[in-house]
mmCIF file with all atom_site columns, C-alpha atoms in Angstrom:
data_model
loop_
_atom_site.group_PDB
_atom_site.id
_atom_site.type_symbol
_atom_site.label_atom_id
_atom_site.label_alt_id
_atom_site.label_comp_id
_atom_site.label_asym_id
_atom_site.label_entity_id
_atom_site.label_seq_id
_atom_site.pdbx_PDB_ins_code
_atom_site.Cartn_x
_atom_site.Cartn_y
_atom_site.Cartn_z
_atom_site.occupancy
_atom_site.B_iso_or_equiv
_atom_site.pdbx_formal_charge
_atom_site.auth_seq_id
_atom_site.auth_comp_id
_atom_site.auth_asym_id
_atom_site.auth_atom_id
_atom_site.pdbx_PDB_model_num
ATOM 1   C CA . THR E 1 1   ? -19.432 4.291   1.776   1.00 0.00 ? 1117 THR E CA 1
ATOM 2   C CA . GLN E 1 2   ? -15.790 5.195   1.196   1.00 0.00 ? 1118 GLN E CA 1
ATOM 3   C CA . LEU E 1 3   ? -13.670 4.072   4.113   1.00 0.00 ? 1119 LEU E CA 1
ATOM 4   C CA . LEU E 1 4   ? -10.861 6.350   2.922   1.00 0.00 ? 1120 LEU E CA 1
ATOM 5   C CA . GLU E 1 5   ? -11.606 9.991   2.175   1.00 0.00 ? 1121 GLU E CA 1
ATOM 6   C CA . GLN E 1 6   ? -9.188  11.813  -0.088  1.00 0.00 ? 1122 GLN E CA 1
ATOM 7   C CA . SER E 1 7   ? -8.961  15.559  -0.522  1.00 0.00 ? 1123 SER E CA 1
ATOM 8   C CA . PRO E 1 8   ? -8.939  17.590  -2.553  1.00 0.00 ? 1124 PRO E CA 1
ATOM 9   C CA . GLN E 1 9   ? -10.679 15.691  -5.313  1.00 0.00 ? 1125 GLN E CA 1
ATOM 10  C CA . PHE E 1 10  ? -9.088  17.833  -8.019  1.00 0.00 ? 1126 PHE E CA 1
ATOM 11  C CA . LEU E 1 11  ? -6.020  20.057  -7.962  1.00 0.00 ? 1127 LEU E CA 1
ATOM 12  C CA . SER E 1 12  ? -4.571  22.177  -10.762 1.00 0.00 ? 1128 SER E CA 1
ATOM 13  C CA . ILE E 1 13  ? -1.336  24.035  -10.104 1.00 0.00 ? 1129 ILE E CA 1
ATOM 14  C CA . GLN E 1 14  ? 1.561   25.649  -11.919 1.00 0.00 ? 1130 GLN E CA 1
ATOM 15  C CA . GLU E 1 15  ? 4.945   24.041  -12.326 1.00 0.00 ? 1131 GLU E CA 1
ATOM 16  C CA . GLY E 1 16  ? 7.196   24.799  -9.362  1.00 0.00 ? 1132 GLY E CA 1
ATOM 17  C CA . GLU E 1 17  ? 4.432   25.073  -6.768  1.00 0.00 ? 1133 GLU E CA 1
ATOM 18  C CA . ASN E 1 18  ? 4.188   22.892  -3.670  1.00 0.00 ? 1134 ASN E CA 1
ATOM 19  C CA . LEU E 1 19  ? 1.094   20.893  -2.783  1.00 0.00 ? 1135 LEU E CA 1
ATOM 20  C CA . THR E 1 20  ? -0.293  18.536  -0.172  1.00 0.00 ? 1136 THR E CA 1
ATOM 21  C CA . VAL E 1 21  ? -3.031  15.945  -0.598  1.00 0.00 ? 1137 VAL E CA 1
ATOM 22  C CA . TYR E 1 22  ? -4.727  14.069  2.199   1.00 0.00 ? 1138 TYR E CA 1
ATOM 23  C CA . CYS E 1 23  ? -6.136  10.663  3.002   1.00 0.00 ? 1139 CYS E CA 1
ATOM 24  C CA . ASN E 1 24  ? -8.360  10.312  6.064   1.00 0.00 ? 1140 ASN E CA 1
ATOM 25  C CA . SER E 1 25  ? -10.331 7.602   7.798   1.00 0.00 ? 1141 SER E CA 1
ATOM 26  C CA . SER E 1 26  ? -12.517 7.385   10.882  1.00 0.00 ? 1142 SER E CA 1
ATOM 27  C CA . SER E 1 27  ? -10.903 4.073   11.783  1.00 0.00 ? 1143 SER E CA 1
ATOM 28  C CA . VAL E 1 28  ? -7.361  3.046   12.537  1.00 0.00 ? 1144 VAL E CA 1
ATOM 29  C CA . PHE E 1 29  ? -5.508  1.060   9.925   1.00 0.00 ? 1145 PHE E CA 1
ATOM 30  C CA . SER E 1 30  ? -2.379  -0.995  10.298  1.00 0.00 ? 1146 SER E CA 1
ATOM 31  C CA . SER E 1 31  ? -0.769  0.291   7.135   1.00 0.00 ? 1147 SER E CA 1
ATOM 32  C CA . LEU E 1 32  ? -1.460  2.570   4.227   1.00 0.00 ? 1148 LEU E CA 1
ATOM 33  C CA . GLN E 1 33  ? -0.214  2.756   0.692   1.00 0.00 ? 1149 GLN E CA 1
ATOM 34  C CA . TRP E 1 34  ? 0.005   5.565   -1.843  1.00 0.00 ? 1150 TRP E CA 1
ATOM 35  C CA . TYR E 1 35  ? -0.252  4.895   -5.562  1.00 0.00 ? 1151 TYR E CA 1
ATOM 36  C CA . ARG E 1 36  ? -0.035  7.037   -8.653  1.00 0.00 ? 1152 ARG E CA 1
ATOM 37  C CA . GLN E 1 37  ? -2.094  6.219   -11.739 1.00 0.00 ? 1153 GLN E CA 1
ATOM 38  C CA . GLU E 1 38  ? -1.647  7.760   -15.168 1.00 0.00 ? 1154 GLU E CA 1
ATOM 39  C CA . PRO E 1 39  ? -4.457  7.792   -17.745 1.00 0.00 ? 1155 PRO E CA 1
ATOM 40  C CA . GLY E 1 40  ? -4.863  4.437   -19.429 1.00 0.00 ? 1156 GLY E CA 1
ATOM 41  C CA . GLU E 1 41  ? -2.529  2.641   -17.035 1.00 0.00 ? 1157 GLU E CA 1
ATOM 42  C CA . GLY E 1 42  ? -2.694  0.698   -13.797 1.00 0.00 ? 1158 GLY E CA 1
ATOM 43  C CA . PRO E 1 43  ? -1.781  2.122   -10.375 1.00 0.00 ? 1159 PRO E CA 1
ATOM 44  C CA . VAL E 1 44  ? 1.898   2.140   -9.455  1.00 0.00 ? 1160 VAL E CA 1
ATOM 45  C CA . LEU E 1 45  ? 2.891   1.737   -5.812  1.00 0.00 ? 1161 LEU E CA 1
ATOM 46  C CA . LEU E 1 46  ? 4.814   4.727   -4.433  1.00 0.00 ? 1162 LEU E CA 1
ATOM 47  C CA . VAL E 1 47  ? 5.153   3.898   -0.735  1.00 0.00 ? 1163 VAL E CA 1
ATOM 48  C CA . THR E 1 48  ? 3.840   1.833   2.176   1.00 0.00 ? 1164 THR E CA 1
ATOM 49  C CA . VAL E 1 49  ? 3.667   3.412   5.636   1.00 0.00 ? 1165 VAL E CA 1
ATOM 50  C CA . VAL E 1 50  ? 3.106   1.246   8.685   1.00 0.00 ? 1166 VAL E CA 1
ATOM 51  C CA . THR E 1 51  ? 4.183   3.124   11.834  1.00 0.00 ? 1167 THR E CA 1
ATOM 52  C CA . GLY E 1 52  ? 2.265   6.018   13.391  1.00 0.00 ? 1168 GLY E CA 1
ATOM 53  C CA . GLY E 1 53  ? 4.170   9.260   12.818  1.00 0.00 ? 1169 GLY E CA 1
ATOM 54  C CA . GLU E 1 54  ? 6.294   7.714   10.096  1.00 0.00 ? 1170 GLU E CA 1
ATOM 55  C CA . VAL E 1 55  ? 7.711   9.972   7.392   1.00 0.00 ? 1171 VAL E CA 1
ATOM 56  C CA . LYS E 1 56  ? 9.072   8.622   4.120   1.00 0.00 ? 1172 LYS E CA 1
ATOM 57  C CA . LYS E 1 57  ? 10.663  10.550  1.287   1.00 0.00 ? 1173 LYS E CA 1
ATOM 58  C CA . LEU E 1 58  ? 10.816  9.657   -2.372  1.00 0.00 ? 1174 LEU E CA 1
ATOM 59  C CA . LYS E 1 59  ? 12.736  12.393  -4.200  1.00 0.00 ? 1175 LYS E CA 1
ATOM 60  C CA . ARG E 1 60  ? 10.379  15.409  -4.121  1.00 0.00 ? 1176 ARG E CA 1
ATOM 61  C CA . LEU E 1 61  ? 7.544   13.437  -2.517  1.00 0.00 ? 1177 LEU E CA 1
ATOM 62  C CA . THR E 1 62  ? 7.137   13.288  1.265   1.00 0.00 ? 1178 THR E CA 1
ATOM 63  C CA . PHE E 1 63  ? 4.648   10.858  2.810   1.00 0.00 ? 1179 PHE E CA 1
ATOM 64  C CA . GLN E 1 64  ? 3.471   11.083  6.389   1.00 0.00 ? 1180 GLN E CA 1
ATOM 65  C CA . PHE E 1 65  ? 1.396   8.662   8.448   1.00 0.00 ? 1181 PHE E CA 1
ATOM 66  C CA . GLY E 1 66  ? -0.549  10.263  11.281  1.00 0.00 ? 1182 GLY E CA 1
ATOM 67  C CA . ASP E 1 67  ? 0.336   9.458   14.870  1.00 0.00 ? 1183 ASP E CA 1
ATOM 68  C CA . ALA E 1 68  ? -3.064  7.848   15.421  1.00 0.00 ? 1184 ALA E CA 1
ATOM 69  C CA . ARG E 1 69  ? -2.811  5.936   12.120  1.00 0.00 ? 1185 ARG E CA 1
ATOM 70  C CA . LYS E 1 70  ? -6.092  7.377   10.878  1.00 0.00 ? 1186 LYS E CA 1
ATOM 71  C CA . ASP E 1 71  ? -4.711  9.774   8.312   1.00 0.00 ? 1187 ASP E CA 1
ATOM 72  C CA . SER E 1 72  ? -1.879  10.295  5.879   1.00 0.00 ? 1188 SER E CA 1
ATOM 73  C CA . SER E 1 73  ? -0.585  13.066  3.663   1.00 0.00 ? 1189 SER E CA 1
ATOM 74  C CA . LEU E 1 74  ? 1.484   13.346  0.523   1.00 0.00 ? 1190 LEU E CA 1
ATOM 75  C CA . HIS E 1 75  ? 3.467   16.526  -0.032  1.00 0.00 ? 1191 HIS E CA 1
ATOM 76  C CA . ILE E 1 76  ? 5.080   17.319  -3.377  1.00 0.00 ? 1192 ILE E CA 1
ATOM 77  C CA . THR E 1 77  ? 7.766   19.968  -3.547  1.00 0.00 ? 1193 THR E CA 1
ATOM 78  C CA . ALA E 1 78  ? 8.342   21.983  -6.729  1.00 0.00 ? 1194 ALA E CA 1
ATOM 79  C CA . ALA E 1 79  ? 5.776   20.074  -8.753  1.00 0.00 ? 1195 ALA E CA 1
ATOM 80  C CA . GLN E 1 80  ? 6.599   19.202  -12.361 1.00 0.00 ? 1196 GLN E CA 1
ATOM 81  C CA . PRO E 1 81  ? 4.305   18.336  -15.295 1.00 0.00 ? 1197 PRO E CA 1
ATOM 82  C CA . GLY E 1 82  ? 5.478   14.737  -14.971 1.00 0.00 ? 1198 GLY E CA 1
ATOM 83  C CA . ASP E 1 83  ? 3.781   14.600  -11.553 1.00 0.00 ? 1199 ASP E CA 1
ATOM 84  C CA . THR E 1 84  ? 0.388   14.881  -13.246 1.00 0.00 ? 1200 THR E CA 1
ATOM 85  C CA . GLY E 1 85  ? -1.818  11.912  -12.451 1.00 0.00 ? 1201 GLY E CA 1
ATOM 86  C CA . LEU E 1 86  ? -4.320  10.385  -10.057 1.00 0.00 ? 1202 LEU E CA 1
ATOM 87  C CA . TYR E 1 87  ? -2.942  9.879   -6.547  1.00 0.00 ? 1203 TYR E CA 1
ATOM 88  C CA . LEU E 1 88  ? -4.660  7.094   -4.664  1.00 0.00 ? 1204 LEU E CA 1
ATOM 89  C CA . CYS E 1 89  ? -4.390  5.906   -1.106  1.00 0.00 ? 1205 CYS E CA 1
ATOM 90  C CA . ALA E 1 90  ? -5.291  2.364   -0.135  1.00 0.00 ? 1206 ALA E CA 1
ATOM 91  C CA . ARG E 1 91  ? -5.324  0.236   2.966   1.00 0.00 ? 1207 ARG E CA 1
ATOM 92  C CA . ILE E 1 92  ? -4.847  -3.464  3.166   1.00 0.00 ? 1208 ILE E CA 1
ATOM 93  C CA . GLY E 1 93  ? -7.577  -5.724  4.477   1.00 0.00 ? 1209 GLY E CA 1
ATOM 94  C CA . ARG E 1 94  ? -6.960  -7.123  7.898   1.00 0.00 ? 1210 ARG E CA 1
ATOM 95  C CA . ALA E 1 95  ? -6.349  -10.613 9.151   1.00 0.00 ? 1211 ALA E CA 1
ATOM 96  C CA . GLY E 1 96  ? -6.202  -14.045 7.668   1.00 0.00 ? 1212 GLY E CA 1
ATOM 97  C CA . ASN E 1 97  ? -6.709  -14.360 3.951   1.00 0.00 ? 1213 ASN E CA 1
ATOM 98  C CA . ASN E 1 98  ? -8.095  -10.855 3.566   1.00 0.00 ? 1214 ASN E CA 1
ATOM 99  C CA . ARG E 1 99  ? -5.520  -9.234  1.338   1.00 0.00 ? 1215 ARG E CA 1
ATOM 100 C CA . LYS E 1 100 ? -7.702  -6.959  -0.706  1.00 0.00 ? 1216 LYS E CA 1
ATOM 101 C CA . LEU E 1 101 ? -6.849  -3.312  -1.086  1.00 0.00 ? 1217 LEU E CA 1
ATOM 102 C CA . ILE E 1 102 ? -9.531  -0.800  -0.095  1.00 0.00 ? 1218 ILE E CA 1
ATOM 103 C CA . TRP E 1 103 ? -9.184  2.456   -1.983  1.00 0.00 ? 1219 TRP E CA 1
ATOM 104 C CA . GLY E 1 104 ? -9.936  6.129   -1.704  1.00 0.00 ? 1220 GLY E CA 1
ATOM 105 C CA . LEU E 1 105 ? -11.370 7.893   -4.744  1.00 0.00 ? 1221 LEU E CA 1
ATOM 106 C CA . GLY E 1 106 ? -8.110  9.719   -5.374  1.00 0.00 ? 1222 GLY E CA 1
ATOM 107 C CA . THR E 1 107 ? -6.846  13.218  -5.987  1.00 0.00 ? 1223 THR E CA 1
ATOM 108 C CA . SER E 1 108 ? -6.531  14.140  -9.651  1.00 0.00 ? 1224 SER E CA 1
ATOM 109 C CA . LEU E 1 109 ? -3.479  16.403  -9.994  1.00 0.00 ? 1225 LEU E CA 1
ATOM 110 C CA . ALA E 1 110 ? -2.692  18.524  -13.028 1.00 0.00 ? 1226 ALA E CA 1
ATOM 111 C CA . VAL E 1 111 ? 0.622   20.389  -13.116 1.00 0.00 ? 1227 VAL E CA 1
ATOM 112 C CA . ASN E 1 112 ? 0.672   23.012  -15.822 1.00 0.00 ? 1228 ASN E CA 1
ATOM 113 C CA . PRO E 1 113 ? 3.954   24.078  -17.446 1.00 0.00 ? 1229 PRO E CA 1
ATOM 114 C CA . ASN I 2 1   ? 10.307  -6.664  -18.609 1.00 0.00 ? 580  ASN I CA 1
ATOM 115 C CA . ALA I 2 2   ? 8.291   -9.371  -16.884 1.00 0.00 ? 581  ALA I CA 1
ATOM 116 C CA . GLY I 2 3   ? 5.560   -7.144  -15.480 1.00 0.00 ? 582  GLY I CA 1
ATOM 117 C CA . VAL I 2 4   ? 1.899   -8.018  -15.098 1.00 0.00 ? 583  VAL I CA 1
ATOM 118 C CA . MET I 2 5   ? 0.332   -8.469  -18.506 1.00 0.00 ? 584  MET I CA 1
ATOM 119 C CA . GLN I 2 6   ? -3.310  -8.094  -19.364 1.00 0.00 ? 585  GLN I CA 1
ATOM 120 C CA . ASN I 2 7   ? -5.086  -8.669  -22.608 1.00 0.00 ? 586  ASN I CA 1
ATOM 121 C CA . PRO I 2 8   ? -6.888  -7.447  -24.424 1.00 0.00 ? 587  PRO I CA 1
ATOM 122 C CA . ARG I 2 9   ? -6.264  -3.807  -23.531 1.00 0.00 ? 588  ARG I CA 1
ATOM 123 C CA . HIS I 2 10  ? -9.594  -2.807  -25.015 1.00 0.00 ? 589  HIS I CA 1
ATOM 124 C CA . LEU I 2 11  ? -12.646 -4.998  -25.456 1.00 0.00 ? 590  LEU I CA 1
ATOM 125 C CA . VAL I 2 12  ? -15.974 -4.090  -26.985 1.00 0.00 ? 591  VAL I CA 1
ATOM 126 C CA . ARG I 2 13  ? -18.957 -6.374  -26.480 1.00 0.00 ? 592  ARG I CA 1
ATOM 127 C CA . ARG I 2 14  ? -22.632 -6.080  -27.281 1.00 0.00 ? 593  ARG I CA 1
ATOM 128 C CA . ARG I 2 15  ? -25.168 -6.640  -24.543 1.00 0.00 ? 594  ARG I CA 1
ATOM 129 C CA . GLY I 2 16  ? -25.660 -10.335 -23.886 1.00 0.00 ? 595  GLY I CA 1
ATOM 130 C CA . GLN I 2 17  ? -22.235 -11.429 -25.124 1.00 0.00 ? 596  GLN I CA 1
ATOM 131 C CA . GLU I 2 18  ? -19.453 -12.892 -23.006 1.00 0.00 ? 597  GLU I CA 1
ATOM 132 C CA . ALA I 2 19  ? -16.253 -11.089 -22.053 1.00 0.00 ? 598  ALA I CA 1
ATOM 133 C CA . ARG I 2 20  ? -13.058 -12.933 -21.147 1.00 0.00 ? 599  ARG I CA 1
ATOM 134 C CA . LEU I 2 21  ? -10.231 -10.931 -19.617 1.00 0.00 ? 600  LEU I CA 1
ATOM 135 C CA . ARG I 2 22  ? -6.780  -12.446 -19.193 1.00 0.00 ? 601  ARG I CA 1
ATOM 136 C CA . CYS I 2 23  ? -4.024  -11.715 -16.729 1.00 0.00 ? 602  CYS I CA 1
ATOM 137 C CA . SER I 2 24  ? -0.494  -13.112 -16.600 1.00 0.00 ? 603  SER I CA 1
ATOM 138 C CA . PRO I 2 25  ? 1.132   -12.329 -13.251 1.00 0.00 ? 604  PRO I CA 1
ATOM 139 C CA . MET I 2 26  ? 4.705   -11.267 -12.759 1.00 0.00 ? 605  MET I CA 1
ATOM 140 C CA . LYS I 2 27  ? 7.238   -14.055 -12.918 1.00 0.00 ? 606  LYS I CA 1
ATOM 141 C CA . GLY I 2 28  ? 7.418   -15.830 -9.597  1.00 0.00 ? 607  GLY I CA 1
ATOM 142 C CA . HIS I 2 29  ? 4.076   -14.473 -8.350  1.00 0.00 ? 608  HIS I CA 1
ATOM 143 C CA . SER I 2 30  ? 1.376   -16.955 -7.465  1.00 0.00 ? 609  SER I CA 1
ATOM 144 C CA . HIS I 2 31  ? -1.241  -14.546 -6.040  1.00 0.00 ? 610  HIS I CA 1
ATOM 145 C CA . VAL I 2 32  ? -3.613  -12.681 -8.335  1.00 0.00 ? 611  VAL I CA 1
ATOM 146 C CA . TYR I 2 33  ? -6.170  -9.983  -7.545  1.00 0.00 ? 612  TYR I CA 1
ATOM 147 C CA . TRP I 2 34  ? -8.836  -8.459  -9.773  1.00 0.00 ? 613  TRP I CA 1
ATOM 148 C CA . TYR I 2 35  ? -10.173 -4.922  -9.299  1.00 0.00 ? 614  TYR I CA 1
ATOM 149 C CA . ARG I 2 36  ? -12.742 -2.892  -11.206 1.00 0.00 ? 615  ARG I CA 1
ATOM 150 C CA . GLN I 2 37  ? -12.542 0.859   -11.657 1.00 0.00 ? 616  GLN I CA 1
ATOM 151 C CA . LEU I 2 38  ? -15.530 3.053   -12.410 1.00 0.00 ? 617  LEU I CA 1
ATOM 152 C CA . PRO I 2 39  ? -15.199 6.852   -12.718 1.00 0.00 ? 618  PRO I CA 1
ATOM 153 C CA . GLU I 2 40  ? -17.548 7.739   -9.874  1.00 0.00 ? 619  GLU I CA 1
ATOM 154 C CA . GLU I 2 41  ? -16.789 4.777   -7.646  1.00 0.00 ? 620  GLU I CA 1
ATOM 155 C CA . GLY I 2 42  ? -13.032 4.338   -7.806  1.00 0.00 ? 621  GLY I CA 1
ATOM 156 C CA . LEU I 2 43  ? -11.248 1.034   -7.567  1.00 0.00 ? 622  LEU I CA 1
ATOM 157 C CA . LYS I 2 44  ? -13.101 -1.881  -6.005  1.00 0.00 ? 623  LYS I CA 1
ATOM 158 C CA . PHE I 2 45  ? -11.741 -5.294  -5.088  1.00 0.00 ? 624  PHE I CA 1
ATOM 159 C CA . MET I 2 46  ? -13.395 -8.199  -6.855  1.00 0.00 ? 625  MET I CA 1
ATOM 160 C CA . VAL I 2 47  ? -11.521 -11.443 -6.196  1.00 0.00 ? 626  VAL I CA 1
ATOM 161 C CA . TYR I 2 48  ? -8.267  -12.864 -4.852  1.00 0.00 ? 627  TYR I CA 1
ATOM 162 C CA . LEU I 2 49  ? -6.895  -16.133 -6.222  1.00 0.00 ? 628  LEU I CA 1
ATOM 163 C CA . GLN I 2 50  ? -3.935  -18.384 -5.770  1.00 0.00 ? 629  GLN I CA 1
ATOM 164 C CA . LYS I 2 51  ? -3.057  -21.136 -8.182  1.00 0.00 ? 630  LYS I CA 1
ATOM 165 C CA . GLU I 2 52  ? -6.179  -23.281 -8.661  1.00 0.00 ? 631  GLU I CA 1
ATOM 166 C CA . ASN I 2 53  ? -7.919  -21.721 -5.643  1.00 0.00 ? 632  ASN I CA 1
ATOM 167 C CA . ILE I 2 54  ? -10.284 -18.825 -5.043  1.00 0.00 ? 633  ILE I CA 1
ATOM 168 C CA . ILE I 2 55  ? -9.299  -17.337 -1.687  1.00 0.00 ? 634  ILE I CA 1
ATOM 169 C CA . ASP I 2 56  ? -11.628 -14.349 -1.407  1.00 0.00 ? 635  ASP I CA 1
ATOM 170 C CA . GLU I 2 57  ? -14.452 -13.540 -3.814  1.00 0.00 ? 636  GLU I CA 1
ATOM 171 C CA . SER I 2 58  ? -16.311 -11.153 -1.546  1.00 0.00 ? 637  SER I CA 1
ATOM 172 C CA . GLY I 2 59  ? -16.252 -8.396  -4.183  1.00 0.00 ? 638  GLY I CA 1
ATOM 173 C CA . MET I 2 60  ? -17.595 -10.457 -7.060  1.00 0.00 ? 639  MET I CA 1
ATOM 174 C CA . PRO I 2 61  ? -21.183 -9.958  -8.184  1.00 0.00 ? 640  PRO I CA 1
ATOM 175 C CA . LYS I 2 62  ? -23.188 -13.067 -7.387  1.00 0.00 ? 641  LYS I CA 1
ATOM 176 C CA . GLU I 2 63  ? -24.254 -13.691 -10.956 1.00 0.00 ? 642  GLU I CA 1
ATOM 177 C CA . ARG I 2 64  ? -22.573 -13.658 -14.358 1.00 0.00 ? 643  ARG I CA 1
ATOM 178 C CA . PHE I 2 65  ? -19.031 -13.130 -13.020 1.00 0.00 ? 644  PHE I CA 1
ATOM 179 C CA . SER I 2 66  ? -16.470 -15.861 -12.456 1.00 0.00 ? 645  SER I CA 1
ATOM 180 C CA . ALA I 2 67  ? -12.701 -16.068 -12.099 1.00 0.00 ? 646  ALA I CA 1
ATOM 181 C CA . GLU I 2 68  ? -10.096 -18.773 -12.296 1.00 0.00 ? 647  GLU I CA 1
ATOM 182 C CA . PHE I 2 69  ? -6.348  -19.136 -12.006 1.00 0.00 ? 648  PHE I CA 1
ATOM 183 C CA . PRO I 2 70  ? -5.411  -22.550 -13.392 1.00 0.00 ? 649  PRO I CA 1
ATOM 184 C CA . LYS I 2 71  ? -2.236  -24.436 -12.681 1.00 0.00 ? 650  LYS I CA 1
ATOM 185 C CA . GLU I 2 72  ? -0.986  -23.539 -16.135 1.00 0.00 ? 651  GLU I CA 1
ATOM 186 C CA . GLY I 2 73  ? -1.791  -20.355 -18.004 1.00 0.00 ? 652  GLY I CA 1
ATOM 187 C CA . PRO I 2 74  ? -3.181  -16.946 -17.149 1.00 0.00 ? 653  PRO I CA 1
ATOM 188 C CA . SER I 2 75  ? -5.897  -15.965 -14.727 1.00 0.00 ? 654  SER I CA 1
ATOM 189 C CA . ILE I 2 76  ? -9.243  -15.398 -16.440 1.00 0.00 ? 655  ILE I CA 1
ATOM 190 C CA . LEU I 2 77  ? -12.060 -13.083 -15.396 1.00 0.00 ? 656  LEU I CA 1
ATOM 191 C CA . ARG I 2 78  ? -15.210 -14.096 -17.225 1.00 0.00 ? 657  ARG I CA 1
ATOM 192 C CA . ILE I 2 79  ? -18.347 -12.000 -17.510 1.00 0.00 ? 658  ILE I CA 1
ATOM 193 C CA . GLN I 2 80  ? -21.349 -13.697 -19.048 1.00 0.00 ? 659  GLN I CA 1
ATOM 194 C CA . GLN I 2 81  ? -24.276 -11.903 -20.664 1.00 0.00 ? 660  GLN I CA 1
ATOM 195 C CA . VAL I 2 82  ? -22.676 -8.493  -20.295 1.00 0.00 ? 661  VAL I CA 1
ATOM 196 C CA . VAL I 2 83  ? -24.796 -5.421  -19.577 1.00 0.00 ? 662  VAL I CA 1
ATOM 197 C CA . ARG I 2 84  ? -23.981 -1.728  -20.038 1.00 0.00 ? 663  ARG I CA 1
ATOM 198 C CA . GLY I 2 85  ? -23.217 -1.409  -16.332 1.00 0.00 ? 664  GLY I CA 1
ATOM 199 C CA . ASP I 2 86  ? -20.288 -3.797  -16.753 1.00 0.00 ? 665  ASP I CA 1
ATOM 200 C CA . SER I 2 87  ? -18.434 -1.154  -18.782 1.00 0.00 ? 666  SER I CA 1
ATOM 201 C CA . ALA I 2 88  ? -15.351 -0.307  -16.727 1.00 0.00 ? 667  ALA I CA 1
ATOM 202 C CA . ALA I 2 89  ? -11.607 -0.714  -16.493 1.00 0.00 ? 668  ALA I CA 1
ATOM 203 C CA . TYR I 2 90  ? -10.620 -4.074  -15.029 1.00 0.00 ? 669  TYR I CA 1
ATOM 204 C CA . PHE I 2 91  ? -7.214  -4.331  -13.400 1.00 0.00 ? 670  PHE I CA 1
ATOM 205 C CA . CYS I 2 92  ? -5.276  -7.367  -12.403 1.00 0.00 ? 671  CYS I CA 1
ATOM 206 C CA . ALA I 2 93  ? -2.528  -7.282  -9.780  1.00 0.00 ? 672  ALA I CA 1
ATOM 207 C CA . SER I 2 94  ? -0.116  -9.928  -8.588  1.00 0.00 ? 673  SER I CA 1
ATOM 208 C CA . SER I 2 95  ? 2.047   -10.484 -5.542  1.00 0.00 ? 674  SER I CA 1
ATOM 209 C CA . SER I 2 96  ? 4.425   -13.024 -4.144  1.00 0.00 ? 675  SER I CA 1
ATOM 210 C CA . GLY I 2 97  ? 3.475   -15.084 -1.128  1.00 0.00 ? 676  GLY I CA 1
ATOM 211 C CA . HIS I 2 98  ? 6.009   -13.258 1.021   1.00 0.00 ? 677  HIS I CA 1
ATOM 212 C CA . SER I 2 99  ? 5.098   -9.637  0.297   1.00 0.00 ? 678  SER I CA 1
ATOM 213 C CA . TYR I 2 100 ? 1.373   -9.797  -0.233  1.00 0.00 ? 679  TYR I CA 1
ATOM 214 C CA . TYR I 2 101 ? 1.048   -6.083  0.522   1.00 0.00 ? 680  TYR I CA 1
ATOM 215 C CA . GLU I 2 102 ? 3.126   -5.227  -2.546  1.00 0.00 ? 681  GLU I CA 1
ATOM 216 C CA . GLN I 2 103 ? 0.693   -5.717  -5.368  1.00 0.00 ? 682  GLN I CA 1
ATOM 217 C CA . TYR I 2 104 ? 1.883   -4.948  -8.873  1.00 0.00 ? 683  TYR I CA 1
ATOM 218 C CA . PHE I 2 105 ? -0.755  -3.871  -11.340 1.00 0.00 ? 684  PHE I CA 1
ATOM 219 C CA . GLY I 2 106 ? -1.198  -4.551  -15.001 1.00 0.00 ? 685  GLY I CA 1
ATOM 220 C CA . PRO I 2 107 ? -2.257  -1.881  -17.517 1.00 0.00 ? 686  PRO I CA 1
ATOM 221 C CA . GLY I 2 108 ? -5.901  -2.930  -17.355 1.00 0.00 ? 687  GLY I CA 1
ATOM 222 C CA . THR I 2 109 ? -8.583  -4.019  -19.805 1.00 0.00 ? 688  THR I CA 1
ATOM 223 C CA . ARG I 2 110 ? -11.119 -1.404  -20.771 1.00 0.00 ? 689  ARG I CA 1
ATOM 224 C CA . LEU I 2 111 ? -14.442 -3.097  -21.397 1.00 0.00 ? 690  LEU I CA 1
ATOM 225 C CA . THR I 2 112 ? -17.110 -1.238  -23.303 1.00 0.00 ? 691  THR I CA 1
ATOM 226 C CA . VAL I 2 113 ? -20.566 -2.757  -23.616 1.00 0.00 ? 692  VAL I CA 1
ATOM 227 C CA . THR I 2 114 ? -22.666 -1.346  -26.430 1.00 0.00 ? 693  THR I CA 1
#
C-alpha cells in the first residue's frame, strides 16, 4: 500500500505550458519533500515543506503544502524540456531513529520542444 | 565534487552468485541509507546505518541481504545467492547528523540478474 499517492502518473506537455502535479495522503505528515530524478541517476532534493499552508518557490517551480498537511502540489510555470524527469514526493519517518524516506510512485513528466 | 559515490554503476550477476554494492558517503556525512527502486513499486527503504552500527533494517529482506558501514571504508550492501527478483536499481544516500532530513543520493547501482 502506497502511503503517498501521486497524480497524474504520466504527463506529456509542450514547451511553454504550465502544469501541476499532486501528492496526497490519508494521514497527516510532519514534513514532505519533493525530488526530481532523471533517467539513470539518483533523486535530487528540490524542497522540504514543513508548515501547513506553506508555499515555496524555486525559480519556475512553486511548491505548496496543504493546510491540513495531508497533501502537497508542485506547479511548474512555462515548462522547458530540461524539466523532463520523474517527480517524487517523500515523507520522513517519524520519531526516534526512524529516518527512512517513504515515497510516492512519482509523476513522469515529458516536456516536448 | 565530493558527492555520494556508488560503484559499480552496473552489475550483472548470474543466479546464485553474490553481489556487492559499494557506497561512499559525502564528505563529513556519517549516516548512510540504502533504497531499492523497482519500476512498478517505486523507491523502498532498505536500511539505515551509522558508522559501525545498523540503526534501522526494517526494509531489508530477512534472508540473503546484509549491510555494513565499517569505521574505515565505504558502506557495503551484500546480496547472496541472487535471484532474478533482485534485479533493480539500488541507491545509497547520506546525511549529516544535524540535517538527517536532507539525504543526498548517489547515482545508483543497476543490478541485473540473468
